[in-house]
Every structure is written in structure tokens, then in C-alpha cells.
Short mmCIF file of C-alpha atoms and ligand atoms in Angstrom, two decimals:
data_model
loop_
_atom_site.label_atom_id
_atom_site.label_comp_id
_atom_site.label_asym_id
_atom_site.label_seq_id
_atom_site.Cartn_x
_atom_site.Cartn_y
_atom_site.Cartn_z
CA MET A 22 0.28 0.26 -0.31
CA THR A 23 0.80 3.05 -0.95
CA ALA A 24 1.93 6.28 2.07
CA ARG A 25 -0.56 9.22 1.63
CA LEU A 26 1.68 12.33 1.61
CA ALA A 27 -0.22 14.78 3.11
CA SER A 28 -0.48 18.00 1.08
CA TYR A 29 0.18 21.21 2.72
CA TRP A 30 -3.01 22.31 3.98
CA GLU A 31 -3.48 19.25 5.21
CA ILE A 32 -1.07 19.40 8.32
CA GLY A 33 -1.88 20.02 10.80
CA ALA A 34 -5.97 19.60 10.25
CA PRO A 35 -7.53 17.67 12.67
CA LEU A 36 -8.29 13.63 10.65
CA GLN A 37 -12.15 13.30 11.21
CA GLN A 38 -13.28 10.07 14.29
CA PRO A 39 -14.68 7.38 11.82
CA ALA A 40 -18.67 7.07 11.53
CA ARG A 41 -19.30 3.97 13.64
CA ASP A 42 -22.46 3.97 13.51
CA LEU A 43 -25.23 5.21 10.68
CA PRO A 44 -28.43 5.87 10.27
CA ARG A 45 -31.28 3.45 8.12
CA GLN A 46 -33.17 6.37 5.94
CA THR A 47 -32.18 9.81 5.46
CA ASP A 48 -34.05 13.09 3.89
CA LEU A 49 -31.73 14.43 1.52
CA LEU A 50 -27.83 11.63 1.01
CA ILE A 51 -24.93 13.60 0.35
CA VAL A 52 -21.44 11.80 -1.19
CA GLY A 53 -18.43 13.62 -0.22
CA ALA A 54 -17.08 15.78 1.57
CA GLY A 55 -15.00 17.68 -1.28
CA PHE A 56 -15.96 22.14 -2.24
CA LEU A 57 -18.95 21.00 -2.95
CA GLY A 58 -20.28 18.79 -1.19
CA CYS A 59 -19.42 20.51 1.99
CA TRP A 60 -20.66 23.20 -0.25
CA LEU A 61 -23.94 22.10 -0.90
CA ALA A 62 -23.96 20.96 3.44
CA TYR A 63 -23.31 24.95 4.16
CA TRP A 64 -25.98 26.62 1.26
CA ILE A 65 -28.53 23.90 3.11
CA SER A 66 -28.02 24.80 6.80
CA ARG A 67 -28.17 28.73 5.25
CA LEU A 68 -30.62 28.61 2.90
CA LYS A 69 -33.10 25.52 3.64
CA PRO A 70 -32.81 25.28 7.27
CA ALA A 71 -35.86 22.36 7.75
CA TRP A 72 -33.14 20.57 5.38
CA ALA A 73 -30.14 20.62 7.88
CA GLN A 74 -30.98 17.48 10.71
CA ARG A 75 -32.84 15.25 7.68
CA THR A 76 -29.18 15.96 5.13
CA LEU A 77 -26.64 12.93 6.19
CA VAL A 78 -23.06 13.38 4.54
CA ILE A 79 -20.76 10.89 3.89
CA GLU A 80 -16.88 10.65 2.42
CA ARG A 81 -14.86 7.91 2.27
CA ASP A 82 -11.75 9.69 3.65
CA LEU A 83 -11.51 10.96 7.05
CA ILE A 84 -9.82 14.10 5.54
CA GLY A 85 -11.68 14.40 1.90
CA TYR A 86 -8.93 12.84 -0.57
CA GLY A 87 -9.20 13.88 -4.24
CA ALA A 88 -8.80 17.22 -5.58
CA SER A 89 -10.24 20.06 -2.46
CA THR A 90 -7.82 19.21 0.36
CA ARG A 91 -4.73 19.19 -2.25
CA ASN A 92 -4.61 21.63 -4.21
CA ALA A 93 -3.01 25.41 -4.79
CA GLY A 94 -6.30 27.86 -3.31
CA PHE A 95 -5.69 30.14 -6.21
CA LEU A 96 -10.11 32.06 -5.75
CA THR A 97 -9.07 33.11 -8.85
CA GLY A 98 -11.56 34.18 -11.47
CA GLY A 99 -9.71 33.23 -14.74
CA HIS A 100 -6.25 34.67 -17.03
CA VAL A 101 -6.15 35.39 -19.94
CA SER A 102 -3.93 33.03 -21.51
CA GLU A 103 -6.57 30.37 -20.24
CA MET A 104 -9.74 32.07 -21.32
CA LEU A 105 -8.47 32.58 -25.38
CA ALA A 106 -7.45 29.11 -25.62
CA ASP A 107 -10.37 28.53 -23.84
CA VAL A 108 -12.85 30.83 -26.38
CA ALA A 109 -11.43 28.79 -29.24
CA GLU A 110 -12.93 25.60 -27.67
CA CYS A 111 -16.66 27.37 -26.43
CA GLY A 112 -17.28 30.70 -27.64
CA PHE A 113 -17.41 34.10 -26.22
CA ASP A 114 -20.35 34.06 -25.10
CA ALA A 115 -19.77 30.36 -22.92
CA LEU A 116 -16.10 31.26 -21.49
CA PHE A 117 -17.57 34.96 -20.24
CA ALA A 118 -20.77 33.03 -17.96
CA GLN A 119 -18.26 30.80 -16.77
CA PHE A 120 -15.85 34.14 -16.00
CA LEU A 121 -18.97 35.35 -14.33
CA ARG A 122 -19.43 32.66 -12.78
CA ARG A 123 -16.21 32.24 -10.77
CA ARG A 124 -16.12 36.19 -10.15
CA ALA A 125 -19.64 35.81 -8.16
CA GLY A 126 -17.73 31.54 -6.57
CA LEU A 127 -15.26 34.21 -5.43
CA ALA A 128 -17.48 36.81 -4.12
CA LEU A 129 -19.24 34.51 -2.16
CA VAL A 130 -17.16 33.69 -0.52
CA LEU A 131 -15.19 36.98 0.41
CA ALA A 132 -18.60 37.44 2.10
CA GLU A 133 -19.43 34.65 3.61
CA PHE A 134 -16.91 34.20 5.25
CA PRO A 135 -15.09 37.93 5.85
CA ASP A 136 -12.79 36.90 8.72
CA LEU A 137 -11.15 34.00 6.86
CA PRO A 138 -7.97 34.43 6.03
CA THR A 139 -7.44 35.08 2.02
CA ASP A 140 -4.11 37.12 0.64
CA PRO A 141 -5.43 39.81 -1.43
CA CYS A 142 -1.95 39.49 -3.47
CA GLY A 143 -4.16 39.25 -7.74
CA SER A 144 -2.45 37.22 -10.49
CA ALA A 145 -0.46 37.09 -13.20
CA ASP A 146 -0.44 35.63 -16.25
CA TYR A 147 3.04 35.68 -17.41
CA ASP A 148 2.72 34.41 -21.09
CA GLU A 149 3.55 36.88 -24.08
CA VAL A 150 1.39 39.55 -24.10
CA THR A 151 0.10 38.67 -27.81
CA GLU A 152 -2.22 40.47 -29.86
CA ALA A 153 -5.39 38.51 -29.75
CA LYS A 154 -5.15 38.22 -25.59
CA ARG A 155 -5.26 41.82 -25.97
CA THR A 156 -8.08 42.45 -27.93
CA LEU A 157 -9.81 39.36 -25.58
CA ALA A 158 -8.81 41.29 -21.59
CA ARG A 159 -10.29 44.35 -23.66
CA ARG A 160 -14.19 42.17 -24.61
CA VAL A 161 -14.08 41.54 -21.16
CA ASN A 162 -13.31 44.12 -19.88
CA ALA A 163 -15.98 45.98 -22.30
CA ALA A 164 -18.62 43.55 -21.64
CA LEU A 165 -18.40 44.10 -18.41
CA ALA A 166 -18.45 47.95 -18.64
CA ALA A 167 -21.36 47.21 -20.12
CA ARG A 168 -22.91 45.87 -16.83
CA GLY A 169 -21.48 48.41 -14.39
CA GLU A 170 -18.83 46.36 -13.61
CA ALA A 171 -14.67 47.52 -13.58
CA PRO A 172 -12.27 46.18 -15.23
CA ALA A 173 -10.57 42.69 -14.80
CA PHE A 174 -7.88 42.89 -16.29
CA GLU A 175 -4.80 45.18 -15.84
CA THR A 176 -1.46 44.95 -18.31
CA LYS A 177 1.49 45.66 -15.85
CA ARG A 178 5.47 45.14 -15.10
CA ALA A 179 5.79 42.63 -12.60
CA ARG A 180 9.11 40.53 -12.70
CA PHE A 181 9.51 36.94 -13.59
CA GLY A 182 12.92 34.58 -12.07
CA GLY A 183 15.02 38.29 -11.50
CA THR A 184 13.69 40.38 -15.38
CA GLU A 185 10.52 42.34 -15.26
CA ARG A 186 7.65 42.35 -18.41
CA GLU A 187 4.40 42.51 -18.89
CA VAL A 188 2.06 40.40 -17.58
CA PHE A 189 -1.68 40.32 -17.20
CA PHE A 190 -3.10 41.93 -14.29
CA SER A 191 -5.65 40.57 -11.94
CA ALA A 192 -6.13 42.17 -8.71
CA SER A 193 -9.52 40.32 -7.78
CA ASP A 194 -7.55 37.20 -7.33
CA ARG A 195 -6.80 36.13 -4.20
CA GLY A 196 -4.83 32.57 -3.07
CA VAL A 197 -6.72 30.90 0.21
CA ASN A 198 -5.95 28.21 2.48
CA PRO A 199 -8.86 25.01 1.19
CA MET A 200 -8.70 23.18 4.80
CA GLN A 201 -9.12 26.33 7.08
CA LEU A 202 -12.31 26.90 4.53
CA LEU A 203 -13.39 23.73 4.71
CA THR A 204 -13.81 23.28 7.91
CA ARG A 205 -15.55 26.40 8.16
CA LEU A 206 -17.86 24.86 6.00
CA ARG A 207 -18.28 21.89 8.22
CA ALA A 208 -18.05 23.58 11.16
CA SER A 209 -21.21 25.61 9.75
CA ALA A 210 -22.94 22.86 8.10
CA ARG A 211 -22.07 20.80 11.55
CA ALA A 212 -23.88 23.47 13.87
CA ALA A 213 -27.21 23.73 11.83
CA GLY A 214 -27.81 19.50 12.30
CA VAL A 215 -26.38 18.50 9.10
CA LYS A 216 -24.33 15.13 10.19
CA PHE A 217 -21.07 13.99 8.22
CA ALA A 218 -20.13 10.57 8.55
CA PHE A 219 -16.39 9.97 7.54
CA GLY A 220 -14.81 7.05 6.02
CA VAL A 221 -17.97 5.87 4.88
CA ARG A 222 -16.90 5.34 1.49
CA ALA A 223 -20.64 4.69 -1.26
CA GLN A 224 -20.43 1.13 -2.98
CA ALA A 225 -23.67 1.63 -4.90
CA VAL A 226 -26.14 4.89 -4.91
CA SER A 227 -29.22 4.46 -7.17
CA GLY A 228 -33.05 5.10 -6.69
CA GLY A 229 -33.78 5.05 -2.86
CA ARG A 230 -31.11 2.95 -1.83
CA ALA A 231 -27.57 3.04 -1.17
CA THR A 232 -24.68 0.52 -0.11
CA LEU A 233 -22.31 1.60 1.91
CA ALA A 234 -19.19 0.68 3.75
CA LEU A 235 -18.00 1.66 6.93
CA PRO A 236 -15.13 1.69 8.56
CA ASP A 237 -13.81 -2.21 9.89
CA GLN A 238 -17.08 -3.56 9.37
CA ALA A 239 -17.05 -6.59 7.06
CA GLU A 240 -20.52 -6.23 5.94
CA PRO A 241 -22.16 -2.79 3.73
CA GLN A 242 -24.90 -1.30 5.36
CA GLU A 243 -27.94 -0.20 3.02
CA LEU A 244 -29.04 3.58 3.34
CA ALA A 245 -32.97 4.16 2.07
CA TYR A 246 -32.84 8.19 0.73
CA ASP A 247 -35.31 10.79 -0.59
CA ARG A 248 -32.56 12.27 -2.38
CA ALA A 249 -29.39 11.77 -2.82
CA ARG A 250 -26.45 13.80 -4.53
CA ILE A 251 -23.33 12.15 -5.34
CA CYS A 252 -20.28 14.28 -5.14
CA VAL A 253 -17.18 12.63 -6.12
CA ASN A 254 -16.07 14.74 -8.93
CA ALA A 255 -13.36 12.73 -10.60
CA PHE A 256 -14.41 9.90 -8.48
CA ASP A 257 -17.65 9.38 -10.36
CA SER A 258 -17.54 6.63 -12.81
CA GLU A 259 -16.83 4.55 -9.60
CA LEU A 260 -20.68 5.11 -8.99
CA VAL A 261 -22.47 6.72 -12.28
CA SER A 262 -21.72 3.87 -15.34
CA ARG A 263 -21.29 5.67 -18.31
CA SER A 264 -19.68 8.62 -16.67
CA PRO A 265 -18.48 11.46 -18.61
CA ILE A 266 -16.55 12.15 -15.48
CA VAL A 267 -12.25 11.79 -16.96
CA PRO A 268 -9.79 12.12 -13.71
CA GLY A 269 -6.49 14.22 -14.78
CA ARG A 270 -3.90 13.92 -11.88
CA GLY A 271 -2.07 17.77 -10.37
CA GLN A 272 0.69 17.75 -8.90
CA VAL A 273 2.58 20.29 -6.15
CA LEU A 274 5.98 21.21 -4.43
CA VAL A 275 5.97 23.29 -1.28
CA SER A 276 10.00 24.38 -1.04
CA SER A 277 11.81 26.08 2.41
CA PRO A 278 11.15 29.30 2.87
CA VAL A 279 12.73 31.28 -0.25
CA LYS A 280 14.20 34.39 -1.36
CA ALA A 281 12.38 35.07 -4.74
CA ALA A 282 13.13 37.61 -7.85
CA THR A 283 9.78 37.22 -9.32
CA SER A 284 6.41 39.03 -7.51
CA HIS A 285 4.34 37.35 -4.86
CA HIS A 286 1.05 37.65 -7.48
CA LEU A 287 -0.50 33.76 -8.67
CA GLY A 288 1.44 33.39 -11.46
CA PHE A 289 -0.09 31.18 -14.49
CA LEU A 290 1.92 29.85 -17.02
CA HIS A 291 1.42 27.95 -20.55
CA ASP A 292 -1.51 29.10 -20.89
CA GLY A 293 -2.24 27.68 -17.30
CA TYR A 294 -0.90 24.07 -16.69
CA ASP A 295 1.30 25.76 -14.78
CA TYR A 296 1.08 28.01 -11.76
CA PHE A 297 2.48 29.10 -8.42
CA LYS A 298 2.48 31.37 -5.46
CA PHE A 299 3.83 32.66 -2.61
CA VAL A 300 2.21 30.57 0.90
CA ASP A 301 4.25 31.63 4.34
CA GLY A 302 7.49 33.17 2.34
CA ARG A 303 7.69 29.71 0.55
CA LEU A 304 7.00 29.13 -3.08
CA LEU A 305 4.13 26.20 -4.06
CA VAL A 306 4.30 25.20 -7.72
CA GLY A 307 2.04 22.45 -9.78
CA GLY A 308 1.28 21.69 -12.84
CA GLY A 309 3.35 20.02 -15.48
CA ARG A 310 -0.57 18.10 -16.36
CA HIS A 311 -0.40 18.92 -20.37
CA ARG A 312 3.38 17.25 -20.32
CA PHE A 313 2.52 13.91 -20.13
CA ARG A 314 -1.23 13.98 -20.46
CA ALA A 315 -2.12 10.52 -20.97
CA ARG A 316 -0.26 9.22 -17.63
CA GLU A 317 -1.55 12.43 -15.88
CA GLN A 318 -5.32 11.51 -16.83
CA THR A 319 -5.23 8.64 -13.33
CA THR A 320 -6.91 8.41 -10.13
CA GLU A 321 -3.61 7.23 -8.41
CA LEU A 322 -2.61 9.37 -5.91
CA THR A 323 0.79 9.21 -5.97
CA PRO A 324 3.46 11.33 -7.26
CA THR A 325 5.02 11.06 -9.87
CA ASP A 326 9.60 11.60 -10.13
CA GLU A 327 8.98 12.78 -13.75
CA VAL A 328 6.68 15.56 -13.43
CA ARG A 329 8.59 16.16 -9.55
CA GLN A 330 11.54 17.25 -11.73
CA TYR A 331 9.28 19.25 -14.13
CA LEU A 332 8.30 21.36 -11.15
CA LEU A 333 11.11 21.32 -9.48
CA GLY A 334 12.85 23.45 -13.13
CA LEU A 335 9.44 25.70 -12.79
CA ALA A 336 11.27 25.89 -9.63
CA ARG A 337 14.37 27.48 -10.28
CA THR A 338 13.54 29.43 -13.00
CA ILE A 339 10.77 31.03 -11.26
CA VAL A 340 12.93 32.61 -7.98
CA GLY A 341 15.66 32.22 -9.49
CA HIS A 342 18.64 30.22 -7.82
CA ASP A 343 17.94 26.64 -6.46
CA ARG A 344 19.67 26.92 -2.97
CA PHE A 345 16.32 25.26 -1.26
CA SER A 346 14.86 22.54 -0.75
CA ILE A 347 10.92 20.09 -1.94
CA ASP A 348 9.49 20.37 1.60
CA HIS A 349 6.26 18.60 0.73
CA ALA A 350 5.14 16.98 -2.49
CA TRP A 351 1.57 15.62 -3.00
CA ALA A 352 -0.66 15.18 -6.04
CA GLY A 353 -4.88 15.81 -5.43
CA ILE A 354 -6.96 14.11 -9.09
CA MET A 355 -9.59 16.90 -10.93
CA GLY A 356 -12.14 15.63 -13.02
CA PHE A 357 -13.10 16.36 -16.81
CA PRO A 358 -16.06 17.08 -18.19
CA GLN A 359 -15.57 14.23 -21.76
CA GLY A 360 -11.76 15.44 -19.90
CA ARG A 361 -13.11 19.05 -21.48
CA HIS A 362 -11.91 22.11 -19.43
CA ILE A 363 -15.04 24.33 -20.07
CA SER A 364 -18.33 22.69 -18.44
CA THR A 365 -22.04 24.19 -18.71
CA CYS A 366 -23.54 21.48 -17.01
CA HIS A 367 -22.93 21.00 -13.54
CA ARG A 368 -25.87 18.50 -12.71
CA THR A 369 -27.11 14.85 -13.99
CA ASP A 370 -30.62 13.88 -13.14
CA LEU A 371 -28.68 9.90 -13.18
CA ASP A 372 -33.24 8.77 -11.92
CA GLU A 373 -36.12 10.62 -10.09
CA THR A 374 -34.08 9.82 -6.56
CA THR A 375 -30.76 10.79 -7.57
CA ALA A 376 -28.28 13.50 -9.10
CA THR A 377 -24.18 14.08 -9.74
CA LEU A 378 -22.72 17.15 -9.51
CA ASN A 379 -19.25 18.09 -10.50
CA ALA A 380 -17.35 19.14 -13.64
CA CYS A 381 -16.47 21.94 -12.44
CA GLY A 382 -12.59 20.77 -13.70
CA GLY A 383 -9.76 23.13 -11.93
CA MET A 384 -12.19 25.76 -11.01
CA GLY A 385 -13.75 24.65 -8.33
CA VAL A 386 -12.17 26.40 -5.39
CA ALA A 387 -13.91 30.06 -7.00
CA LEU A 388 -17.04 27.53 -8.87
CA THR A 389 -17.96 25.62 -6.32
CA PRO A 390 -19.79 28.03 -3.96
CA LEU A 391 -22.36 28.86 -6.67
CA VAL A 392 -22.92 25.70 -8.59
CA ALA A 393 -23.78 24.30 -5.05
CA ARG A 394 -25.97 27.15 -4.16
CA ASP A 395 -28.81 26.71 -7.05
CA GLU A 396 -28.85 22.65 -5.82
CA ALA A 397 -29.59 24.30 -2.55
CA LEU A 398 -32.59 26.12 -3.99
CA ARG A 399 -33.66 23.94 -5.88
CA LEU A 400 -34.77 21.54 -2.50
CA PRO A 401 -38.69 23.68 -2.06
C1 FAD B 15 -3.64 19.89 -8.20
C2 FAD B 15 -5.13 20.67 -7.61
C3 FAD B 15 -4.90 21.71 -7.88
C4 FAD B 15 -6.31 23.31 -7.93
N1 FAD B 15 -5.62 24.11 -8.12
C5 FAD B 15 -6.86 24.47 -8.06
C6 FAD B 15 -6.65 26.48 -8.33
O1 FAD B 15 -6.19 26.81 -7.62
N2 FAD B 15 -7.88 27.06 -7.33
C7 FAD B 15 -9.19 25.65 -7.98
O2 FAD B 15 -9.91 26.49 -7.86
N3 FAD B 15 -9.46 25.06 -8.27
C8 FAD B 15 -8.36 24.50 -7.97
N4 FAD B 15 -8.10 22.72 -8.48
C9 FAD B 15 -9.16 22.40 -8.71
C10 FAD B 15 -10.34 21.73 -7.52
O3 FAD B 15 -9.42 21.85 -6.50
C11 FAD B 15 -11.35 21.51 -7.63
O4 FAD B 15 -12.63 21.67 -9.22
C12 FAD B 15 -12.30 21.21 -6.53
O5 FAD B 15 -12.01 20.71 -5.26
C13 FAD B 15 -13.45 20.19 -7.37
O6 FAD B 15 -14.55 19.81 -5.46
P1 FAD B 15 -15.81 17.98 -5.68
O7 FAD B 15 -15.97 18.14 -4.00
O8 FAD B 15 -16.16 18.53 -6.75
O9 FAD B 15 -14.48 17.35 -5.21
P2 FAD B 15 -13.40 16.47 -4.37
O10 FAD B 15 -12.33 17.33 -3.20
O11 FAD B 15 -12.18 15.55 -5.92
O12 FAD B 15 -15.01 15.58 -3.76
C14 FAD B 15 -15.10 14.98 -4.10
C15 FAD B 15 -15.03 13.96 -2.61
O13 FAD B 15 -15.41 12.44 -3.00
C16 FAD B 15 -15.04 11.69 -2.33
N5 FAD B 15 -15.48 10.78 -2.78
C17 FAD B 15 -15.13 9.23 -3.60
N6 FAD B 15 -16.25 8.56 -3.88
C18 FAD B 15 -16.17 8.32 -2.56
C19 FAD B 15 -16.80 6.89 -2.23
N7 FAD B 15 -17.70 5.91 -3.06
N8 FAD B 15 -17.93 7.19 -1.34
C20 FAD B 15 -17.82 8.45 -0.25
N9 FAD B 15 -16.55 9.10 -0.75
C21 FAD B 15 -16.09 9.32 -1.68
C22 FAD B 15 -13.60 11.50 -1.95
O14 FAD B 15 -12.87 11.43 -1.02
C23 FAD B 15 -13.50 13.14 -2.26
O15 FAD B 15 -12.68 12.77 -0.83
C24 FAD B 15 -7.19 22.20 -9.00
C25 FAD B 15 -7.19 20.46 -8.69
C26 FAD B 15 -5.96 20.09 -8.48
C27 FAD B 15 -5.93 18.61 -8.00
#
């Protein structure tokens, strides 16, 4: 068995107690306690409090083991290079709608948890500033102006690896510790009466009946439910036949405390496939998925040496020297609908009682608050 490598955010976060017993019936079953499952539980407690006591969240892990506890902690509406790549795939209107949803999600995080520590560092897109990108940035800013909103993107100078370059900058983007946000979501939902059961794996969920494996129990238990929402992201195909979700592994390194010759914004490189930020005086760098695409389409949570070497090279370029060590390395798993980057459809009905919620790809820190709120509002 491979040892689990904790993410930077999980260090010191308490593991939850494994569930010893479960009810035989619940009105609403939420499977998966990542951001989507936890935001859904949170919104139920805020917007539909009568449901809270009748809601059960189950999670196979003792802290969450997919993307939410293991991501990079960028709260971002998006950046120009990524958007230019996406506009070719889905057109401007879908792209702009997605951008608005991410911005709205970011605003919701700040509004719901005003005392949550976030880093108001803004984001810089370090890829080359081309005419096509200037045109797209102007179009996004004009579309925002038509809604009476401030522009999102400006160009400015930023330092990268010891030299200055022109970048697209987005002032509203922030860094967040995802574990802190998850912990607050769970605490609020619990206080309203939502029950969480950790260490419980759903083996089958359909037609009002769930088969659940509990820790240290030989026989699975049956649970009857009125409604179930499956929020297992990249692991959807383990529960849903013909699931369109394709997994994508993301790998992350965190350095020792380091002096860097690069501005302390959230940083995007290579159409956003690579990214970095500074946390507690350390460099966090992630990505590499585009270089090793076929091997990274996996639900295997073990990091690989080839991606580590690639990210290490990137880290040296960013800080401008090699006088640091890698103190933390881990992998997380995202889920992409048909492998696509952007999706506007986050909900699939499986039967009258059961639906899956997913398709937040690599954008879920900002997208999940809104996707989950929409779902909570559908409850009677
Ligand atoms: C390395 C990496 C970096 C990222 N960086 C960012 C970023 O900076 N900004 C951003 O916006 N997004 C980022 N993302 C994407 C973001 O993390 C995801 O979009 C988001 O966390 C998805 O949340 P989720 O709840 O849908 O899925 P998950 O967090 O994967 O939650 C699913 C949960 O379901 C549980 N589960 C699975 N199967 C079962 C079962 N059968 N029974 C019970 N429980 C089950 C899993 O243990 C897991 O905890 C990143 C992702 C990765 C991997």
C-alpha cells in the first residue's frame, strides 16, 4: 500500500473520527465531502434550514481525498491566456458566463466568510502578451463595463525570474488555504444539524437506496434516501455507469522558505497548466499535466518523479536560483467532463431520486460555491 502524502494544507488539520454507525434512512444523502459536498451542506444550513437535520454527508476518507484538500488554493476568476485557449473551444459567450460564475463564487466566499484569511495578492499571467490576448482582455473588460462592473484585466510590469516583463494582471484574485475554508463550511453545516460520517465509502447509490461500507465492518450497510447528490468529482465512474468525467492528476511542490526574484502574485504559465504562488515565504508550484497528459489521466494519488523534476525546474526558474529544498510534494485529482476544460452543465439526473454534481475541473475553489447554491435552492 502506498503511503499517503499530505498536502501542505492538511498538515496539522485534525483527521475526523471514523463513523461507527449510520442511520438507516435519510431525506438527503450527499456523497463526498470536498468543496461541492461541503458547500451544498453549508447552503442547506443557510438557505433551507429545515433540511439540515435531515441531511447526511458521507466521505470515504477521514479528511477528504480528491481535489479540495490538495489543490493550490487559487481563488480566481480566470486569466487571459487560459481564456484565449478556451474561447476557441466554447465561444465567447460561454467563456464569459463561466468567468462571471467564477467571479461570483469568489465574491461569495468573501461575503460568507469575511474573516477567512485570504491573500489579496492578485494574479499575473506570465505568458507572452499578444495582440489576440489584448483584444480578448478588452472584450471581457467591455462586457463587464456593459454590466456596470469594473474592468478585470490590466497590463502592468511584474518581475519573473529576475527580469521584468509585461503581464496581464487581475487585482481581484486571491490566495486561500482550502483546508481552512472546508473546515468552516463543515462547522457551519454541523452547527445547523447536518450530520457528517467520515470513513464511509458509497459502493452503490441509486433509486433511493445506497450501499455503504463502514470502517472495520465486514458487511456493507443499506441506507434508504429520498434524494441523493453524488459529489465525488473525478471518482464519478466508480458509482455512475457511462460517467463523462475524465480524471486528471495535478501535482504540487512546496519549497523551503525562499527568496525569489519574482513578484508575489498568483502566477500562471503555459495557458494556466502551470501555476505558482507564495505561501508562508515558500514557493508553491504545480502543474505539468499538459506535458505528461496520458499518464496524468488517472485517479492514482501518488506523485511521479517525472512531474516532480519538471516542477523543480520550473521552481528554479521562478525563484532565479537553486538554493532551496522541496519540503512538500503531493498529488490531487480533478475531474473534467469529456476531458474538456469548461462545462456549463454541472448536474446530471440519474433517476428520480439521484443526481451527480461535478464538472468544476481545475476551477472548483471559485466555482463550487455557486454550483452548490443553485442546487440547494432547488430543494423545496
Ligand atoms: C493539484 C490541484 C490543484 C488545483 N488548484 C486549484 C486552484 O488553485 N483553484 C481552483 O479553483 N481549483 C483548483 N483545483 C480544482 C479544485 O480543487 C476542484 O475543482 C474542487 O476541489 C472539486 O471539488 P469537489 O468537491 O467536486 O471534488 P473533491 O474535492 O475531489 O471531493 C470529492 C470527495 O468525494 C470523496 N469520495 C470519492 N468517492 C467516494 C465514495 N465512493 N464514497 C464516499 N466518498 C467518496 C473523495 O474522498 C473526495 O473527498 C485544483 C485541483 C488539483 C487536483
